[in-house]
mmCIF file of C-alpha atoms and ligand atoms in Angstrom:
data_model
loop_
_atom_site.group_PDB
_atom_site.id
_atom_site.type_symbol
_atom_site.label_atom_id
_atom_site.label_comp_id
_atom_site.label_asym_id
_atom_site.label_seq_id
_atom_site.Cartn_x
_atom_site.Cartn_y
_atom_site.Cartn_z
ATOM 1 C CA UNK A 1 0.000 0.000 0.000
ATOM 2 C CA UNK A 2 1.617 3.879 -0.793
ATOM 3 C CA UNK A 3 2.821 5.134 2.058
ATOM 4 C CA UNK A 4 1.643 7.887 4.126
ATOM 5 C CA UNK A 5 3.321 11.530 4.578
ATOM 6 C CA UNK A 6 1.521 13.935 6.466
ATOM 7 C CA UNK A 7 3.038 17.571 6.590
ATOM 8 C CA UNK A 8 2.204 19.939 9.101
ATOM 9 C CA UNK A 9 3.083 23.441 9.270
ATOM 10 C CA UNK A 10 4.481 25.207 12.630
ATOM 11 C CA UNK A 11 3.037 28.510 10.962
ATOM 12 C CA UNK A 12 -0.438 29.220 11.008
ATOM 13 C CA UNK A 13 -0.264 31.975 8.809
ATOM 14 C CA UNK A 14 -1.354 31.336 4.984
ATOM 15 C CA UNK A 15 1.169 31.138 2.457
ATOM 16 C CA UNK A 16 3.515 31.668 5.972
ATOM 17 C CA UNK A 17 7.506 30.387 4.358
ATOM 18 C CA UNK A 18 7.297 26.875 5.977
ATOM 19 C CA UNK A 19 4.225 26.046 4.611
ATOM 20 C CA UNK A 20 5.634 27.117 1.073
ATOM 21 C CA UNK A 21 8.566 25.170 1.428
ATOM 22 C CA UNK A 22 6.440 21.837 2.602
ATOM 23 C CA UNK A 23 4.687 22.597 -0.201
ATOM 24 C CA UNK A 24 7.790 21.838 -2.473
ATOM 25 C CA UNK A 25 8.714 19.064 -0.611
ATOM 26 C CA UNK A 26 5.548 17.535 -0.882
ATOM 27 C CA UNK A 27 5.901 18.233 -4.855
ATOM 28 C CA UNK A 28 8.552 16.260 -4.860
ATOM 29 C CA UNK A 29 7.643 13.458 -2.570
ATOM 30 C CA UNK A 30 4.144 13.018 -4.532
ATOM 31 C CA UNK A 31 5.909 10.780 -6.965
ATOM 32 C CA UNK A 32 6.635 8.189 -4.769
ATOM 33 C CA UNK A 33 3.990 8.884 -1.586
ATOM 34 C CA UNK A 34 0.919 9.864 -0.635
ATOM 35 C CA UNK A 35 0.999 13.784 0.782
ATOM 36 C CA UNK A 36 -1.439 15.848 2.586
ATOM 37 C CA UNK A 37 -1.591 18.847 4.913
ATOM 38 C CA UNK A 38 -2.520 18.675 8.479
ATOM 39 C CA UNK A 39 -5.311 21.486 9.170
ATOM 40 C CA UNK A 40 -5.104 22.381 13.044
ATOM 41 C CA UNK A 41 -6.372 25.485 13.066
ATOM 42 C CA UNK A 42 -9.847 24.555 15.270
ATOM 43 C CA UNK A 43 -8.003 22.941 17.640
ATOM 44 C CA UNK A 44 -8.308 23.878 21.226
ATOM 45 C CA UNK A 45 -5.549 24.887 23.792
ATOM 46 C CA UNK A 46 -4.909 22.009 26.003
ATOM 47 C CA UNK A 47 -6.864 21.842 29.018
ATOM 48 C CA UNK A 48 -6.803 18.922 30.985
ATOM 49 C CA UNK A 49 -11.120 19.252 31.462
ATOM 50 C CA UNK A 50 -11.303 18.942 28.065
ATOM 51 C CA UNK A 51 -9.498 15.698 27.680
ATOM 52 C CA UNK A 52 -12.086 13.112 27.846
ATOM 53 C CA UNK A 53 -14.080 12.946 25.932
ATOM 54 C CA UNK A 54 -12.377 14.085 23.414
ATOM 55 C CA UNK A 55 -13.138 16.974 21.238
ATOM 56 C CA UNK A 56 -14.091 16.482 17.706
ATOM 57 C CA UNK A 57 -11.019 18.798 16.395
ATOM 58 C CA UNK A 58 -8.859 16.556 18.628
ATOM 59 C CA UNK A 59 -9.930 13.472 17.116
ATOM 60 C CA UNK A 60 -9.487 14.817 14.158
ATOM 61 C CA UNK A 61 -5.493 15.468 14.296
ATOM 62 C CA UNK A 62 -5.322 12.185 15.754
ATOM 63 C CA UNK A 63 -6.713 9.882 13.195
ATOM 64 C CA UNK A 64 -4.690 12.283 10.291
ATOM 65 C CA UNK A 65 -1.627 11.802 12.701
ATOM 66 C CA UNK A 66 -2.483 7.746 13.386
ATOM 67 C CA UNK A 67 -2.752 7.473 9.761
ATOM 68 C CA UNK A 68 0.280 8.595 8.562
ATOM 69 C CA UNK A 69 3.479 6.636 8.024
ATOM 70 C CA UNK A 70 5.551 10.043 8.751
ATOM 71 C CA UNK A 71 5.097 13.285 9.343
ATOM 72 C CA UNK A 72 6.877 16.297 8.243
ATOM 73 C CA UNK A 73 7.051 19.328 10.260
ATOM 74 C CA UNK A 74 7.399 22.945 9.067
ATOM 75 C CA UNK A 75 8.743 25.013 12.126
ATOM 76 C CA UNK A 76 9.396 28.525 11.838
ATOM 77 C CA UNK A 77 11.395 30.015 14.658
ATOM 78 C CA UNK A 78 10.036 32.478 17.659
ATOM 79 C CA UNK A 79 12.156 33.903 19.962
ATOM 80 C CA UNK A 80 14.921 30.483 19.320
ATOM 81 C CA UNK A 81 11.981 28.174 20.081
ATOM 82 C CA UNK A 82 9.151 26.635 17.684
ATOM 83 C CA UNK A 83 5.591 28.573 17.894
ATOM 84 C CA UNK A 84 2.905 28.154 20.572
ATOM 85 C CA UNK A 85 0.589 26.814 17.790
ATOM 86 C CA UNK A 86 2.871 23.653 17.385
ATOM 87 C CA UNK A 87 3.646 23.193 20.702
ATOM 88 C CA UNK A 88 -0.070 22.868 21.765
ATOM 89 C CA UNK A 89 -0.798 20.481 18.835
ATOM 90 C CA UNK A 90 2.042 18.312 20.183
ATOM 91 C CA UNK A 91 1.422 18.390 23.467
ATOM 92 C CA UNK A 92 -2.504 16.830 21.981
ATOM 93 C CA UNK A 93 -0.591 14.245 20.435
ATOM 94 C CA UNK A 94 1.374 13.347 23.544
ATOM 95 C CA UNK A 95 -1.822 12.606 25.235
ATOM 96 C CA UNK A 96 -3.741 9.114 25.618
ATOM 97 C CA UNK A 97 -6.383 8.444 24.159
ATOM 98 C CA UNK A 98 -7.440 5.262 26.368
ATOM 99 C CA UNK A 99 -6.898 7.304 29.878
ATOM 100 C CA UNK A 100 -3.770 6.275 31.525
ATOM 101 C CA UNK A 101 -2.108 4.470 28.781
ATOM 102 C CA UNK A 102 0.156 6.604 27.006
ATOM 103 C CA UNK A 103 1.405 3.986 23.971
ATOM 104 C CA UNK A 104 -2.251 5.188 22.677
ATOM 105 C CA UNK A 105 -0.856 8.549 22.114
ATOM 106 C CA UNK A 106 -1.081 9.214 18.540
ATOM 107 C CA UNK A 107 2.376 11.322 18.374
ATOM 108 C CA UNK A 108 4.026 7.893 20.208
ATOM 109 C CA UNK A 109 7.013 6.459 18.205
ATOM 110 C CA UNK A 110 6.466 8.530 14.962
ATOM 111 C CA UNK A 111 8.807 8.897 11.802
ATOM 112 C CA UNK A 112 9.167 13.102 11.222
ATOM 113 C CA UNK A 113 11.110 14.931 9.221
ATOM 114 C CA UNK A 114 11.796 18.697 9.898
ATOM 115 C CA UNK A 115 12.566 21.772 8.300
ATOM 116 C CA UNK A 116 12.253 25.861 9.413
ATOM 117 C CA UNK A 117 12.457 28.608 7.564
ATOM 118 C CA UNK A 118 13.333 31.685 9.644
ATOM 119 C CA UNK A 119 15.428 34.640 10.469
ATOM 120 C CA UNK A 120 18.964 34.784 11.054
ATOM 121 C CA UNK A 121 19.327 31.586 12.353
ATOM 122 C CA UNK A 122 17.541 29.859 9.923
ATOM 123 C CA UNK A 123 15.056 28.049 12.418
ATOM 124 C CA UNK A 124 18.842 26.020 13.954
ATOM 125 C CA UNK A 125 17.428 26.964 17.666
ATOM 126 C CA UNK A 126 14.021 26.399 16.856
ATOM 127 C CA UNK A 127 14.621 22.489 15.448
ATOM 128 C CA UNK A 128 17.241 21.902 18.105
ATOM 129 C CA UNK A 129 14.344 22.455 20.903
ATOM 130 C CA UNK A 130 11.748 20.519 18.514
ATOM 131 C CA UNK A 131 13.752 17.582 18.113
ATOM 132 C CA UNK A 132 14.385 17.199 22.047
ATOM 133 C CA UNK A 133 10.594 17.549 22.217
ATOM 134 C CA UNK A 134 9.887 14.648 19.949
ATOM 135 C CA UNK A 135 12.771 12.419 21.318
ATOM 136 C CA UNK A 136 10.173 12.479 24.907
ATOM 137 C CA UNK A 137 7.628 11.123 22.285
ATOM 138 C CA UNK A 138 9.741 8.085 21.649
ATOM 139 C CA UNK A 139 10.122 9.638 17.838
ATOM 140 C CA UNK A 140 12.480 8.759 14.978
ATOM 141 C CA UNK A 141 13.562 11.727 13.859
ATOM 142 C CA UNK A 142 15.940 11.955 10.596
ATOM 143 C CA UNK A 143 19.000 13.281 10.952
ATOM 144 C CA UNK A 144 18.789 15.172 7.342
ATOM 145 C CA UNK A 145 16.872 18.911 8.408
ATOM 146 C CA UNK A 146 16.601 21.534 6.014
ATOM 147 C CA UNK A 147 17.322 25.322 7.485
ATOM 148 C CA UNK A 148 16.156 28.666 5.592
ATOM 149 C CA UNK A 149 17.858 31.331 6.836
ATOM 150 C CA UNK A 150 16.156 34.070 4.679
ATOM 151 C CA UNK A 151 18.013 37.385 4.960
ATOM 152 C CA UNK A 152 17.496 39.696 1.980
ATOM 153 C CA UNK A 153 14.297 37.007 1.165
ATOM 154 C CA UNK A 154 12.467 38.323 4.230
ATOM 155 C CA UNK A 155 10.056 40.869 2.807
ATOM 156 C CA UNK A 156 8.955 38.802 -0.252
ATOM 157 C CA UNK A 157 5.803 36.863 -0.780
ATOM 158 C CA UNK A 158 6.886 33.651 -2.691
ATOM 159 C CA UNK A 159 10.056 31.561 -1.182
ATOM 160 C CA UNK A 160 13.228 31.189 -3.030
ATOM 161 C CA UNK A 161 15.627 28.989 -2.573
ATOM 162 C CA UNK A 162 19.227 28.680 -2.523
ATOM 163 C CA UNK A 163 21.065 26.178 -4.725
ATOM 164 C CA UNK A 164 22.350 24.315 -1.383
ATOM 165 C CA UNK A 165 18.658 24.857 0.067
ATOM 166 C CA UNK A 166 17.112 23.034 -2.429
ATOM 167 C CA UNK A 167 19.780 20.212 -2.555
ATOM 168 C CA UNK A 168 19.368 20.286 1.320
ATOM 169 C CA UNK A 169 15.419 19.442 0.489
ATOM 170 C CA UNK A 170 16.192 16.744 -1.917
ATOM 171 C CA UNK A 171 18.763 15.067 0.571
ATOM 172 C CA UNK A 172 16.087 14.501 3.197
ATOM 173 C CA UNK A 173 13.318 13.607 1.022
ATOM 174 C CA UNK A 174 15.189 10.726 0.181
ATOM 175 C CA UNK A 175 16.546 10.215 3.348
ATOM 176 C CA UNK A 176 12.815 10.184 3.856
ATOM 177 C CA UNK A 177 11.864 7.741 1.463
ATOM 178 C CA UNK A 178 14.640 5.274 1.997
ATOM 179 C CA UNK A 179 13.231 5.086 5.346
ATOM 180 C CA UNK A 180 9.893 4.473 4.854
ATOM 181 C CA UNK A 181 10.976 1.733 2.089
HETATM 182 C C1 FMN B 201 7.084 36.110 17.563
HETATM 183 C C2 FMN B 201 8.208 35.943 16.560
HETATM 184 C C3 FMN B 201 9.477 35.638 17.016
HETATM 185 C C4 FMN B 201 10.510 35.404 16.100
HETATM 186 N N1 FMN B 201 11.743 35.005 16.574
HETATM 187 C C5 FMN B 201 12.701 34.628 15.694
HETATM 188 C C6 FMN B 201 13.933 34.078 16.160
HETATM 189 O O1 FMN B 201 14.171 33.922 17.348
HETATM 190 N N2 FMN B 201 14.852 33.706 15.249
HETATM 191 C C7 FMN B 201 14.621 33.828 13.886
HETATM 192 O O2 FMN B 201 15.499 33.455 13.096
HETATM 193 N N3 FMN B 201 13.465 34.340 13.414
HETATM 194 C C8 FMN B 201 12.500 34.731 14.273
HETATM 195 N N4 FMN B 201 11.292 35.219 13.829
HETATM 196 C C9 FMN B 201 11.081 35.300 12.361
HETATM 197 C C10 FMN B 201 10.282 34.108 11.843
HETATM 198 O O3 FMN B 201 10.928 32.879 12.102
HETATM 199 C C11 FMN B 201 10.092 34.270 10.350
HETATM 200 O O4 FMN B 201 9.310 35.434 10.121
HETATM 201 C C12 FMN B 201 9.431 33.067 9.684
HETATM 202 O O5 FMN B 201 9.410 33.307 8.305
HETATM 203 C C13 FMN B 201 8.008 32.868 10.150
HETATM 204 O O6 FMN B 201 7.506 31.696 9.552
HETATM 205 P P1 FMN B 201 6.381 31.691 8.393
HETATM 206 O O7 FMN B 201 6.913 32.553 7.253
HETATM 207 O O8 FMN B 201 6.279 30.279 8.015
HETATM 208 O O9 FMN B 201 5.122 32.258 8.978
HETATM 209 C C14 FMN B 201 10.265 35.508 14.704
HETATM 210 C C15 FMN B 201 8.977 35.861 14.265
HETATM 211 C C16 FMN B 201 7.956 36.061 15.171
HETATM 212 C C17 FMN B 201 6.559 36.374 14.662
#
């Protein structure tokens, strides 16, 4: 059966730079994978009344998440850290869905691949902190990342890349595929 890819953007904003370039990854995965977007914007902030039973918007993310063979995740940077939005979806994901049992998490023992397009740093500090945050989720996450540092690139609509960005991009989409093969 085709595998599974399920990208999800850190950004909320439409059109946002990470979104644009999971966008071109998922152009070039298509070939070889099924690809679709997570859409989290409905989804509450985690309160621990709301748990069980579980909201609809929750159950959503985790039957897209449970679904997918791996995810990719778009993180732009805030202040050297990943963005509130994608923290909260994560910490969903983290959560059991039978109460107390914690291998029903749907974020448990994922394949992701990451990638950030920010500032100065190019999203380094940002992925550093999201990786740690995955490795408590019992994640595989490829070493391969691809980092967008966008300078002079800042204050224009459409994302261009760099000839070593967009080999970067290749490199872990097949690092991506030759593990899900
Ligand atoms: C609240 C906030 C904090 C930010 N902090 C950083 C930062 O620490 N380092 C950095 O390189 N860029 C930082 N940026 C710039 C964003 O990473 C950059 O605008 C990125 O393109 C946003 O992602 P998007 O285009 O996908 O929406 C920050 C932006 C915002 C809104």
């Amino acid at each position: 059966m085709e595998k599974r890819v399920l990208f999800i953007s850190g950004s909320l904003r439409h059109d946002g730079f990470n979104t644009q370039l999971l966008r071109r990854a998922s152009r070039y995965l298509s070939a070889s994978v099924s690809c679709s977007f997570l859409d989290y914007r409905g989804l509450p902030l985690l309160d621990q009344d709301l748990e069980f039973p579980e909201p609809d918007a929750v159950r959503h993310v985790r039957n897209e998440v449970s679904a997918a063979d791996a995810l990719w995740i778009g993180s732009p940077e805030y202040n050297h850290s990943y963005s509130g939005a994608l923290k909260n979806l994560i910490d969903w994901l983290s959560r059991p869905v039978v109460p107390g049992d914690y291998s029903t998490a749907a974020g448990r023992g994922k394949l992701v691949a990451m990638s950030s397009v920010a500032g100065s740093s190019g999203g380094s500090f940002s992925l550093g902190r999201l990786r740690e945050l995955l490795a408590m989720l019992g994640c595989s996450v490829i070493e391969e990342e691809t980092l967008v540092a966008l300078g002079e690139r800042f204050g224009q609509a459409a994302l261009t890349l760099l000839p070593e960005e967009e080999a970067a991009l290749l490199r872990e989409c097949d690092a991506l595929l030759s593990c899900l093969s």
